[in-house]
Short mmCIF file of C-alpha atoms (C1' of nucleotides) in Angstrom, two decimals:
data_model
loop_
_atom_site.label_atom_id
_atom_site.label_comp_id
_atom_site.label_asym_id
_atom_site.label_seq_id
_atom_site.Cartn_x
_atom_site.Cartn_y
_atom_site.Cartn_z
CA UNK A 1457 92.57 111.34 22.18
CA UNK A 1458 96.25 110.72 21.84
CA UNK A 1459 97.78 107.26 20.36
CA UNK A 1460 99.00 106.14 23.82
CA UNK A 1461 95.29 107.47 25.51
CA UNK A 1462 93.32 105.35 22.68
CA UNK A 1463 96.05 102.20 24.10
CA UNK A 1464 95.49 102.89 27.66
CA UNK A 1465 91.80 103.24 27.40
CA UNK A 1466 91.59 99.40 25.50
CA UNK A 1467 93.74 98.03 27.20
CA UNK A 1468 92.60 99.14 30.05
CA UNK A 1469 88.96 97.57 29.30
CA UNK A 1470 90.43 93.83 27.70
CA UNK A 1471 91.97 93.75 31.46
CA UNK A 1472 88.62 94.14 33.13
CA UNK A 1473 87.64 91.07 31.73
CA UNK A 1474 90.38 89.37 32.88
CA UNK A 1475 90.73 90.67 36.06
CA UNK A 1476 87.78 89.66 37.08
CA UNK A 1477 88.91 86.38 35.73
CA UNK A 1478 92.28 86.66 37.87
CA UNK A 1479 90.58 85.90 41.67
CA UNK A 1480 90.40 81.99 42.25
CA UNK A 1481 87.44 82.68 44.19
CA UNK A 1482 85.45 84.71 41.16
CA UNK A 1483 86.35 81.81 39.33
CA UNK A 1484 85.25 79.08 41.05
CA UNK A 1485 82.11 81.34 41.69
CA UNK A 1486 81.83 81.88 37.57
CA UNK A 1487 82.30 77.70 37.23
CA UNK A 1488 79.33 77.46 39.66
CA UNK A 1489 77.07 80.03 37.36
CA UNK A 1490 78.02 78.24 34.35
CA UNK A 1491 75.73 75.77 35.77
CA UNK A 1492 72.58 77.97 35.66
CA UNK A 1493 71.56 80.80 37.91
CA UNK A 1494 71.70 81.14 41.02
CA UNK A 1495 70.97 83.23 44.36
CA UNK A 1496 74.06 84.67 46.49
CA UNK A 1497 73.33 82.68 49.71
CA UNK A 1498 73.41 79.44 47.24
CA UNK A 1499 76.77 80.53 45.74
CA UNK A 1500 78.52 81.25 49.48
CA UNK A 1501 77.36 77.80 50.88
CA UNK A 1502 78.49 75.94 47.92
CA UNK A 1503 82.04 77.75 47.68
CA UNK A 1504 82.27 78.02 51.23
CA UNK A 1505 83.01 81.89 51.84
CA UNK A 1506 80.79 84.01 53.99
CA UNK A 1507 77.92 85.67 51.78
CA UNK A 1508 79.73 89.58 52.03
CA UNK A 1509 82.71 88.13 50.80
CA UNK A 1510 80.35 86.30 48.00
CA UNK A 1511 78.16 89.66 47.73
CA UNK A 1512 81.31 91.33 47.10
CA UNK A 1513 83.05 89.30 44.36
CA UNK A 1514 79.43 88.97 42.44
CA UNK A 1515 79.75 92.49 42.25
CA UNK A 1516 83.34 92.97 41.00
CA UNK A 1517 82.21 90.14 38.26
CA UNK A 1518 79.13 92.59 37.55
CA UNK A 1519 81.18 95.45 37.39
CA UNK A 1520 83.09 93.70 34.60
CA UNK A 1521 80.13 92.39 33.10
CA UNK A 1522 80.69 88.98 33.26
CA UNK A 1523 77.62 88.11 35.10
CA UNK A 1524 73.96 90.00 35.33
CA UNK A 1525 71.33 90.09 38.14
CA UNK A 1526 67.81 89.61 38.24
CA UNK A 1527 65.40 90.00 41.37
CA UNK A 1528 62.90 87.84 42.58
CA UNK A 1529 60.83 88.67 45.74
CA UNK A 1530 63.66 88.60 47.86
CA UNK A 1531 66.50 86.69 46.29
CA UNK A 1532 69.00 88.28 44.01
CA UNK A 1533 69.63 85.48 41.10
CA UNK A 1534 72.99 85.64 39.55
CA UNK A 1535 73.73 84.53 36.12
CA UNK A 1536 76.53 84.68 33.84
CA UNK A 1537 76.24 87.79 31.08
CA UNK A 1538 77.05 85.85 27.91
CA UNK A 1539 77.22 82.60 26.45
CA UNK A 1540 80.97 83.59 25.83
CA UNK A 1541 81.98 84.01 29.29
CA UNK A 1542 81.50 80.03 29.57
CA UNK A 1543 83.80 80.21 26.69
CA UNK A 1544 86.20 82.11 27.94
CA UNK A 1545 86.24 79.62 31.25
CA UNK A 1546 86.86 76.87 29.13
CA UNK A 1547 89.59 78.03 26.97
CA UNK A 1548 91.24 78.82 29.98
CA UNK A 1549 91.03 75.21 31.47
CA UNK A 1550 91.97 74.18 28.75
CA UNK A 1551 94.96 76.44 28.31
CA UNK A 1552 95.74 75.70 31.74
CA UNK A 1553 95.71 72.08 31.30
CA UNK A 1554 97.65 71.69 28.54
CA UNK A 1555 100.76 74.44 29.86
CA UNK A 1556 100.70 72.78 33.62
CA UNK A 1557 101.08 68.96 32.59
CA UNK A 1558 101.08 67.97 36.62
CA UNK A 1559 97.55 69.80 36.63
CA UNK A 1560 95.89 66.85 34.40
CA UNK A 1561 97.83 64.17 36.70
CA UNK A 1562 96.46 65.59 39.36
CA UNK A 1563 92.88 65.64 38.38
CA UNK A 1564 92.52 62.31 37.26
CA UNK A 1565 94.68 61.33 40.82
CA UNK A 1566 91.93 63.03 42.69
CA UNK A 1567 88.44 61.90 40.69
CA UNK A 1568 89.80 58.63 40.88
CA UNK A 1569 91.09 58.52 44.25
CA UNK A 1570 89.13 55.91 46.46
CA UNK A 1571 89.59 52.94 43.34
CA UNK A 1572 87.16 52.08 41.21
CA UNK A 1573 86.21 55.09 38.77
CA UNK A 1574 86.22 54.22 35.14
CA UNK A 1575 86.22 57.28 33.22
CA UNK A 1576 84.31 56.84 29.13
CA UNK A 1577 85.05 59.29 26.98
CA UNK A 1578 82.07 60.94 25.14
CA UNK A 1579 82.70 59.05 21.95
CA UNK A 1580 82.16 55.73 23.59
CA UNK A 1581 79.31 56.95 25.45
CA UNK A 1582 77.41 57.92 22.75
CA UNK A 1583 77.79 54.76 21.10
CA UNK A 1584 76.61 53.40 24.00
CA UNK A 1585 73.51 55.04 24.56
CA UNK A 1586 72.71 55.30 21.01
CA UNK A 1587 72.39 51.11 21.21
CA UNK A 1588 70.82 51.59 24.10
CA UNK A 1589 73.44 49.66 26.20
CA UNK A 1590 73.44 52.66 28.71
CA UNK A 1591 72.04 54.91 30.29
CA UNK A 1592 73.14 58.47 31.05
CA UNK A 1593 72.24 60.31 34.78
CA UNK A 1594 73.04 63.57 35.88
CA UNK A 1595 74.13 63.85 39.41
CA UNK A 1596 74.48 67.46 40.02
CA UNK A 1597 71.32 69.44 41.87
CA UNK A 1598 67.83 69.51 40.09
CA UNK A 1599 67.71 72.87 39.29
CA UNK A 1600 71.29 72.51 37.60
CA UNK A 1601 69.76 69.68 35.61
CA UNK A 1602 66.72 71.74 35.10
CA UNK A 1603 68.23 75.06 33.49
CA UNK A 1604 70.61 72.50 31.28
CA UNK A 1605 71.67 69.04 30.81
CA UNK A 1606 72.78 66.94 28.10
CA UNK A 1607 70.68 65.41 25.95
CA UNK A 1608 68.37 61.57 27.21
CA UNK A 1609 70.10 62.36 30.31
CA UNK A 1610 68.03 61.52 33.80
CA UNK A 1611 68.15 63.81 37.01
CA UNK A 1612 69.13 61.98 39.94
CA UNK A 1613 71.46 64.00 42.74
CA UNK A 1614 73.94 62.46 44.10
CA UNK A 1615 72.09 63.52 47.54
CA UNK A 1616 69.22 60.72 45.94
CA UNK A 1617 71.20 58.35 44.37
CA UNK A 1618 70.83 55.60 47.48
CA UNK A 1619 66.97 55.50 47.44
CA UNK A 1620 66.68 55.97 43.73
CA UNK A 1621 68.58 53.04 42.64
CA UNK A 1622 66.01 50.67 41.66
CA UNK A 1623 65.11 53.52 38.61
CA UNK A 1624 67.98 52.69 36.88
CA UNK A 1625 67.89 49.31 34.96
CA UNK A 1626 70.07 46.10 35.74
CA UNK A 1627 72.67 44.58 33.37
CA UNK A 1628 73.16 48.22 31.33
CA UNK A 1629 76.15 50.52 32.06
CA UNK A 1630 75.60 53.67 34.37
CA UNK A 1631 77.35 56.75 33.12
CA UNK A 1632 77.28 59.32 35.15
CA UNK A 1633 78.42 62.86 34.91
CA UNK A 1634 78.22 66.61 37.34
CA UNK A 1635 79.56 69.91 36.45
CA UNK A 1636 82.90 68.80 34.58
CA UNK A 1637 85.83 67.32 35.02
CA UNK A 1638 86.47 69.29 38.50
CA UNK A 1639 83.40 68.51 40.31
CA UNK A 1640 84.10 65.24 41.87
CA UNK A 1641 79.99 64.23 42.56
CA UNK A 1642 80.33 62.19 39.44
CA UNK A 1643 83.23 60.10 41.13
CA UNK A 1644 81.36 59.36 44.13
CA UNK A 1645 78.48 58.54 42.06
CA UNK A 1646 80.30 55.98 40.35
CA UNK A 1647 81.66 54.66 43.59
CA UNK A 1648 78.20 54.11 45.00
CA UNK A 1649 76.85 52.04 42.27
CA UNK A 1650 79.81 50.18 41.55
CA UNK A 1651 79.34 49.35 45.36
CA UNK A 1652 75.91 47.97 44.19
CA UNK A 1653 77.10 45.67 41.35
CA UNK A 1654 77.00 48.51 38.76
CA UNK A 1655 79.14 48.70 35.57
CA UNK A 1656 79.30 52.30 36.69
CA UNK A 1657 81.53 54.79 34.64
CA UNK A 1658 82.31 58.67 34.76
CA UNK A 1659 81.80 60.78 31.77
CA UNK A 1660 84.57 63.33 31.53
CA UNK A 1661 82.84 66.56 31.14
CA UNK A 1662 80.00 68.34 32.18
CA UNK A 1663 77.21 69.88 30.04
CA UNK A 1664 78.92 73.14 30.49
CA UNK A 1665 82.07 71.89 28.33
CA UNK A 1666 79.29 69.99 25.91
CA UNK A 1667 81.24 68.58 23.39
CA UNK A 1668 79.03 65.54 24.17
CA UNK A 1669 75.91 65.92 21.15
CA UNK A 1670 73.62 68.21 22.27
CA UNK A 1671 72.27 70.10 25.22
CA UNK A 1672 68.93 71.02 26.58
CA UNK A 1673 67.74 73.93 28.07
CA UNK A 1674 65.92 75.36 30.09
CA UNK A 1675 62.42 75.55 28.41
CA UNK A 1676 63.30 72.06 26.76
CA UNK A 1677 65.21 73.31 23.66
CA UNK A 1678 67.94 71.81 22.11
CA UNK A 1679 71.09 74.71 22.64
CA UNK A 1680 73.13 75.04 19.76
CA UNK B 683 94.39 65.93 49.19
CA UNK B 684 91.22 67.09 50.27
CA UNK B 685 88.20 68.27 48.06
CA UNK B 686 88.55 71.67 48.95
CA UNK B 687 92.70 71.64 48.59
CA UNK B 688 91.95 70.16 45.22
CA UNK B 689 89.97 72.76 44.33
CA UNK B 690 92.03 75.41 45.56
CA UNK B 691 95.10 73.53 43.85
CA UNK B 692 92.77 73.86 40.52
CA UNK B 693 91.38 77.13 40.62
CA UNK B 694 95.11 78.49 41.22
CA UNK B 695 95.99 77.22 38.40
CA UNK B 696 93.59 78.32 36.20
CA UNK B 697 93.83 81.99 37.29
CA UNK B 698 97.66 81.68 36.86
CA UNK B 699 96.46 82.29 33.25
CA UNK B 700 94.08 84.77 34.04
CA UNK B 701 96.41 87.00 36.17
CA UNK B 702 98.87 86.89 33.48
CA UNK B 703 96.56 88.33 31.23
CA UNK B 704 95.38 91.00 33.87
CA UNK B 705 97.91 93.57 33.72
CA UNK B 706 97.20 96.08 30.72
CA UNK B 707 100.92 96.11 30.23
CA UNK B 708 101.03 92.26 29.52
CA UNK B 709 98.32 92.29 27.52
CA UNK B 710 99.82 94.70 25.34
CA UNK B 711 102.85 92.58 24.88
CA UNK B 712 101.23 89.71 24.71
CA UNK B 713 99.07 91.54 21.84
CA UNK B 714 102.38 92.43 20.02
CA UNK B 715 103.53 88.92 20.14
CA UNK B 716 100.62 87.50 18.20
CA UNK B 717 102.57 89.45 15.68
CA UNK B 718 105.72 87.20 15.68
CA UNK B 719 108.73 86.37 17.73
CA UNK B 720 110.11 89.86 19.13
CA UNK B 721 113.32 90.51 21.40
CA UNK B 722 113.00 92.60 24.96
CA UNK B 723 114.20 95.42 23.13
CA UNK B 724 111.97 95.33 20.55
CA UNK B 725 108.70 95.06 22.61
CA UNK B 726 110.24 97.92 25.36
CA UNK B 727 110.73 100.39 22.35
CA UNK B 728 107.00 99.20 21.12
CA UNK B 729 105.15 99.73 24.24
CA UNK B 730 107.08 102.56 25.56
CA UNK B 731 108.15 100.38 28.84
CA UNK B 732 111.49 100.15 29.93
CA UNK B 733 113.29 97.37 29.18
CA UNK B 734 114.09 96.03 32.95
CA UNK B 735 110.07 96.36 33.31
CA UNK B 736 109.58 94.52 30.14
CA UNK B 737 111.79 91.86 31.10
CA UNK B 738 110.01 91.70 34.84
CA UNK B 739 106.32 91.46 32.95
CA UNK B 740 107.59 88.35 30.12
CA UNK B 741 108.77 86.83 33.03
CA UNK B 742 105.93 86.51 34.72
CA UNK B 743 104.02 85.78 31.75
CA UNK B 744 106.62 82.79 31.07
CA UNK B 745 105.72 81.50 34.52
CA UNK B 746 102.23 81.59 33.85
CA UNK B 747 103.39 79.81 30.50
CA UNK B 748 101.49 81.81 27.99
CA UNK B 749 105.04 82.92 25.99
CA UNK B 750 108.12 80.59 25.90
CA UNK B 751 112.09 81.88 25.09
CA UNK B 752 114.68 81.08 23.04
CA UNK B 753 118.30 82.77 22.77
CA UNK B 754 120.17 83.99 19.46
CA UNK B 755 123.31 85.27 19.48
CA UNK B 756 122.69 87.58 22.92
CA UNK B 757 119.35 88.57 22.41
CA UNK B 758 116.26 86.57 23.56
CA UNK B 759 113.36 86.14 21.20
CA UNK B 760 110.15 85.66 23.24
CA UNK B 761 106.65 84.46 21.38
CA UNK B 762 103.18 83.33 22.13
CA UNK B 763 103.61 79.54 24.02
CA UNK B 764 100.14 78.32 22.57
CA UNK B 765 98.28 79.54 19.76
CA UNK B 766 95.34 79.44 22.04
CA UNK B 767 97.31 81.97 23.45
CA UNK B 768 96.03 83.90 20.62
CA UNK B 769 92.58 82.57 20.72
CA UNK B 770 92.41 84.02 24.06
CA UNK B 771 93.40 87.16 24.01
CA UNK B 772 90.81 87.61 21.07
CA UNK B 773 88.20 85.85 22.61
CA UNK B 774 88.65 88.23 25.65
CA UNK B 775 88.81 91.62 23.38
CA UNK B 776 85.88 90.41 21.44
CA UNK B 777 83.84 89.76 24.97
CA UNK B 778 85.15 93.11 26.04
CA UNK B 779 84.21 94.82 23.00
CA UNK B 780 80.34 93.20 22.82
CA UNK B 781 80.13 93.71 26.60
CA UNK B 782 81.37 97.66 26.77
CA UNK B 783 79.68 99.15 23.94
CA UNK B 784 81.54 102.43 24.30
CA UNK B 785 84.11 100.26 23.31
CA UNK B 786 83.31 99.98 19.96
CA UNK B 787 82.20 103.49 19.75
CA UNK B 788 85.68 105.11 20.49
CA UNK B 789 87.49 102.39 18.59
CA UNK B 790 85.46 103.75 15.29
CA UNK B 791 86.37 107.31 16.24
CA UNK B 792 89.95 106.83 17.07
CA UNK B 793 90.66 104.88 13.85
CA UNK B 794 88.54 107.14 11.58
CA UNK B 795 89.81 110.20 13.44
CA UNK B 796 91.55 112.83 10.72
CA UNK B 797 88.77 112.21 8.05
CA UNK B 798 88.95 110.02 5.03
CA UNK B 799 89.63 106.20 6.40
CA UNK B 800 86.92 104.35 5.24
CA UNK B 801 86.81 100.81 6.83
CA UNK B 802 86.04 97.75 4.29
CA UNK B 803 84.57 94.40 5.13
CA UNK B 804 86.63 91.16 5.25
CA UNK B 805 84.30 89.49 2.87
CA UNK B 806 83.90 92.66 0.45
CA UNK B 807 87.66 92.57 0.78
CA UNK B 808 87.61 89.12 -0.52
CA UNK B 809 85.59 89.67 -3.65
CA UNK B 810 87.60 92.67 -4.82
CA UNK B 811 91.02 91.03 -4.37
CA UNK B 812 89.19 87.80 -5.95
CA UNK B 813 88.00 89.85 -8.97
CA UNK B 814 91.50 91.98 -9.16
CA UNK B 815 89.91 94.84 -8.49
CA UNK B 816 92.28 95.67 -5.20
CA UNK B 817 95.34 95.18 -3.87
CA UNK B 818 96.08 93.85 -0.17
CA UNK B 819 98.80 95.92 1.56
CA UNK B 820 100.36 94.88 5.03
CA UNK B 821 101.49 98.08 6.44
CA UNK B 822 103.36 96.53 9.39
CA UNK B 823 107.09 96.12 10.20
CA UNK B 824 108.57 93.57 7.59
CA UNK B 825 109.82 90.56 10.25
CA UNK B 826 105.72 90.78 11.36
CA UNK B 827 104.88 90.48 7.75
CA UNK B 828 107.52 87.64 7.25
CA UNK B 829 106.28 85.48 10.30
CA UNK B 830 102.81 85.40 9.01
CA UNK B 831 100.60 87.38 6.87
CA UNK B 832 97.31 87.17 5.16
CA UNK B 833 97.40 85.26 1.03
CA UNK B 834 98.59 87.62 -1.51
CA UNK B 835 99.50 90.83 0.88
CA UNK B 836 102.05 93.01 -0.42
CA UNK B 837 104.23 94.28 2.43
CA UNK B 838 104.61 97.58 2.62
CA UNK B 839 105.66 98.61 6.04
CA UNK B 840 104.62 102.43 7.25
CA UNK B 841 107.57 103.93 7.26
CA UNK B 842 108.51 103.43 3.91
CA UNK B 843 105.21 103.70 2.35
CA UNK B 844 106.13 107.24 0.66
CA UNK B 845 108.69 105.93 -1.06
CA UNK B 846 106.71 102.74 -2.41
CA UNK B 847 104.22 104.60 -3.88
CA UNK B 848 105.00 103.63 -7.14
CA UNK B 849 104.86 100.04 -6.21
CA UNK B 850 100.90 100.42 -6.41
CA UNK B 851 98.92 99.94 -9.70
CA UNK B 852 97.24 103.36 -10.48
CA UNK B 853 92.88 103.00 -10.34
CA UNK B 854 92.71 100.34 -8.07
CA UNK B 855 91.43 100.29 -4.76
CA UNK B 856 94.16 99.88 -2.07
CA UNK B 857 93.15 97.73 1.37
CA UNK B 858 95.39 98.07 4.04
CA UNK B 859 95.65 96.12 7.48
CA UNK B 860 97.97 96.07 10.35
CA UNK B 861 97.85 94.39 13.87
CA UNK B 862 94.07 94.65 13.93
CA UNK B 863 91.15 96.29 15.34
CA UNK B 864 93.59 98.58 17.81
CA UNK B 865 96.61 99.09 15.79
CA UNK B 866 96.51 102.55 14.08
CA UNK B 867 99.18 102.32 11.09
CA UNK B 868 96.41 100.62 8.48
CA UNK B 869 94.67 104.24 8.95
CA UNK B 870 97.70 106.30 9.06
CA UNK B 871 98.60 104.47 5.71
CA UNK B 872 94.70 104.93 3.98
CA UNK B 873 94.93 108.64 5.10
CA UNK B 874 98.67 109.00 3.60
CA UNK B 875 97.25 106.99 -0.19
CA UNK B 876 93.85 108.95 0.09
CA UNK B 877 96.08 112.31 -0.09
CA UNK B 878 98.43 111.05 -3.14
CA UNK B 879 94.69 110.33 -5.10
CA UNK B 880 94.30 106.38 -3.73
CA UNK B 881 90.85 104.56 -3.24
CA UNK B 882 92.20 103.31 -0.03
CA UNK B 883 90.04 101.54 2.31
CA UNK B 884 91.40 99.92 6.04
CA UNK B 885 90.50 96.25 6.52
CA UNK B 886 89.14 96.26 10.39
CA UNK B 887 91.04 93.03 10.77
CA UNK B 888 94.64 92.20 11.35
CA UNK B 889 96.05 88.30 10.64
CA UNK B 890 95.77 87.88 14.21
CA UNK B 891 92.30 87.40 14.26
CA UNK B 892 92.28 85.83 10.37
CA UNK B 893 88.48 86.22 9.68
CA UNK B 894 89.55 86.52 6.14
CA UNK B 895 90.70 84.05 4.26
CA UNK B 896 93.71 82.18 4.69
CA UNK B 897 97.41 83.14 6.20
CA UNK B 898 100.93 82.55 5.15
CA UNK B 899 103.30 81.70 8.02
CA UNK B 900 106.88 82.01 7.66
CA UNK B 901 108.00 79.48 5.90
CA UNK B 902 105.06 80.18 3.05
CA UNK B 903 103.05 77.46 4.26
CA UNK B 904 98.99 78.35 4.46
CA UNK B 905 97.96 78.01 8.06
CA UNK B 906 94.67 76.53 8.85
"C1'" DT C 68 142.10 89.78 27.36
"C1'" DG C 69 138.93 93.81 27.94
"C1'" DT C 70 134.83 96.21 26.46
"C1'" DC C 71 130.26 96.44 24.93
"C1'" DT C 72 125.50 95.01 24.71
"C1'" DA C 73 121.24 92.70 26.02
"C1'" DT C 74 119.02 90.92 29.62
"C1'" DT C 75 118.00 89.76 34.29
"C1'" DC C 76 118.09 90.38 39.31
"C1'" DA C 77 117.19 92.82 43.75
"C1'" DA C 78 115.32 96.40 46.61
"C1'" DT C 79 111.94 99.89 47.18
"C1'" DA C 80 107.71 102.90 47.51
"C1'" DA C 81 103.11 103.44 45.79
"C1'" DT C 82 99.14 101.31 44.68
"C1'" DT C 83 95.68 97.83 44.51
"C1'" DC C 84 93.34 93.57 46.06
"C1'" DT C 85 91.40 90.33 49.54
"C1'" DC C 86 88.96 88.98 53.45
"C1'" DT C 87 86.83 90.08 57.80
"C1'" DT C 88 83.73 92.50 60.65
"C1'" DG C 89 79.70 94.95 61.79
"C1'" DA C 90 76.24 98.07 60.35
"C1'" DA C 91 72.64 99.49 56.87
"C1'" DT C 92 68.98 98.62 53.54
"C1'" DA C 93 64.96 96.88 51.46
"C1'" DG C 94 61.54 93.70 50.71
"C1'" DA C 95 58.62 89.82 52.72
"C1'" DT C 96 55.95 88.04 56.37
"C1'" DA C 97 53.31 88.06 60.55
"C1'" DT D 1048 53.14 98.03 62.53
"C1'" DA D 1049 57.20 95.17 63.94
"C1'" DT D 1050 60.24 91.46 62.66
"C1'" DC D 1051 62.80 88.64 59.81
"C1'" DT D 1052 65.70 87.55 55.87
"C1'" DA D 1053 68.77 88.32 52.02
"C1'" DT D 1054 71.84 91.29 50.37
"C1'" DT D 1055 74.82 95.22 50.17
"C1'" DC D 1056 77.79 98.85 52.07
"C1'" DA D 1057 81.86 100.75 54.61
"C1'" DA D 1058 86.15 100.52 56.99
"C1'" DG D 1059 90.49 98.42 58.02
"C1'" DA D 1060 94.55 95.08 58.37
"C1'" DG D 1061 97.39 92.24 55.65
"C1'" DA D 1062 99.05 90.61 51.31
"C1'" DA D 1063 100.20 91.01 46.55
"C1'" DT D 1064 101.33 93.75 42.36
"C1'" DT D 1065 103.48 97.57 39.73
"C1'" DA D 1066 107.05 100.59 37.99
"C1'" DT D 1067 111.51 102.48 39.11
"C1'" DT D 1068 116.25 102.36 39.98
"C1'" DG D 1069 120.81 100.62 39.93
"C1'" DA D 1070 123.71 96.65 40.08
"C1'" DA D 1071 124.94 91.96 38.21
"C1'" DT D 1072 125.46 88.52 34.58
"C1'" DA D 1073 126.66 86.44 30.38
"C1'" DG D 1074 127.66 86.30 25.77
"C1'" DA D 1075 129.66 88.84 21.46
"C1'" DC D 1076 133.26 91.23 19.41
"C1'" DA D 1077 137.65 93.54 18.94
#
DNA sequence: TGTCTATTCAATAATTCTCTTGAATAGATA
DNA sequence: TATCTATTCAAGAGAATTATTGAATAGACA
């Protein structure tokens, strides 16, 4: 194999990885699976493309091996290939956010939009619940809560939040948090219960980005 | 601005970063300039490109803001924007490499290819230089070595490593290293100082990716 | 001032990527 | 067995990306 070859050939396969990477769609597909697994009808209604178009991307991501799939009866579940492919997602936000300044105004213009969304940062919050002045929900579906969610943290969708308001206690702070700081559930969340006389605040991450203590998984362990 | 226009507005972004990093070309320049500040020129000799195609690629890569420019005399110097710049282009290689396992495979042949390059361990590397029982050479160009190298490297650049022979003490081992895992001058040199009677060994690490110890940035402060 | 050099710009053809549509498959259910 | 459902496959129009070429710019140097 000659010099240039041996260059071609790893270059060639670093850009695979990033390629897949390159699509907004694939993305915002890869965000969703960094959530847990899920099936490709699941994925198309929650990005909103039709489920060839969904089909089709999952499989360029596979091809690159950024995500594997698993059958059961007749659902194909999709999940991402490596604990460093959420890695690689975040970096990139965070690369992203810090070379695009208006990118940061903009977020915090949109999860905030409406009035009324106090953001905590995770240091503060974990004071907070440590004392036991808070309490910590999770507002994104169940079985996104129940493949991972951060530590003391309590499962209520943002789909149940109306009719399960009387489970969370009077006179402590809410904090609630979703898939990070681009899912805007959390916001709306926060909306609703200040509505209701809450001291209602956002947490600015989700337990994907986990530099919030610890996580828990799937079978109940403590990840990482 | 609508949910979904936020998220398109967000996801855009973020694959700005990931397109940039998409095209092998870019990636190879962008791979060169985790060596150190380099002019068009420079990088179009390195990467066999021409120079208006060169130009065309940092340009979109300075759009995507993963290199930023600055002008001397009539040549522009170009260099990584971010040092997690750096992170991510080794964070990618390392997913590639763990995900495509022939990868690895014709790395170890291409590198080892023409007999006689045996490959030494970062921490091994570490007790030997430690103990004085080897010397660290950096075999690449000299303004690489001068923007940042790893502690106590001699530099010792390819091309003039015939003639520097004597430079090296006589029955100890020799450890060379040059851009990293990809770059082939570290085995070019251990093949040329096996042949003239050396214990040469090739670190599988460049200062890029700094597993070992600590670096020396240009102006001979330690970095990290 | 004129000439030289390094870099960028502009236009082009070839290639690759994206989304849509409709058909095909394969397993579950009745 | 037939039917339904979830997913994949295949083909095509439209858009974006790549490398090439030659011209344009802008600063250095004589």
């Amino acid at each position: 194999m000659e010099a240039r070859e041996f260059k071609n050939f790893a270059y060639g396969h670093f850009t695979k990885i990033s390629k897949a990477l390159s699509s907004p769609r694939r993305f915002e597909l890869l965000d969703y699976l960094a959530q847990g697994p899920k099936t490709v009808e699941r994925l198309a209604k929650e990005t909103h493309m039709s489920v060839a178009n969904t089909s089709q991307h999952l499989q360029s991501l596979r091809e690159a091996r950024l995500v594997v799939s698993s059958k059961v009866k007749n659902h194909h579940y999709y999940e991402l290939a490596d604990n460093e492919v959420a890695e690689l997602l975040q970096l990139t936000k965070r690369l992203a956010e810090r070379q695009f300044p208006d990118m940061g105004e903009v977020r915090t213009m949109e999860t905030t939009a409406g009035g009324s969304v106090p953001v905590i940062s995770s240091a503060e919050a974990l004071e907070d619940l440590a004392s036991g002045r808070a309490v910590l929900i999770d507002v994104r579906a169940e079985d996104e809560y129940a493949s991972r969610h951060l530590t003391d943290a309590v499962s209520i969708p943002l789909s149940q939040l109306e009719e399960k308001l009387e489970q969370l206690p009077v006179g402590k702070k809410v904090i609630a948090y979703c898939r990070g700081a681009y899912c805007l559930y959390a916001s709306d969340a926060v909306r609703v219960l200040r509505g209701r006389g809450f001291e209602a605040y956002r947490l600015d991450e989700g337990p994907a980005d986990s530099a919030i203590s610890r996580e828990i998984d799937a079978d109940g362990r403590e990840i990482r």
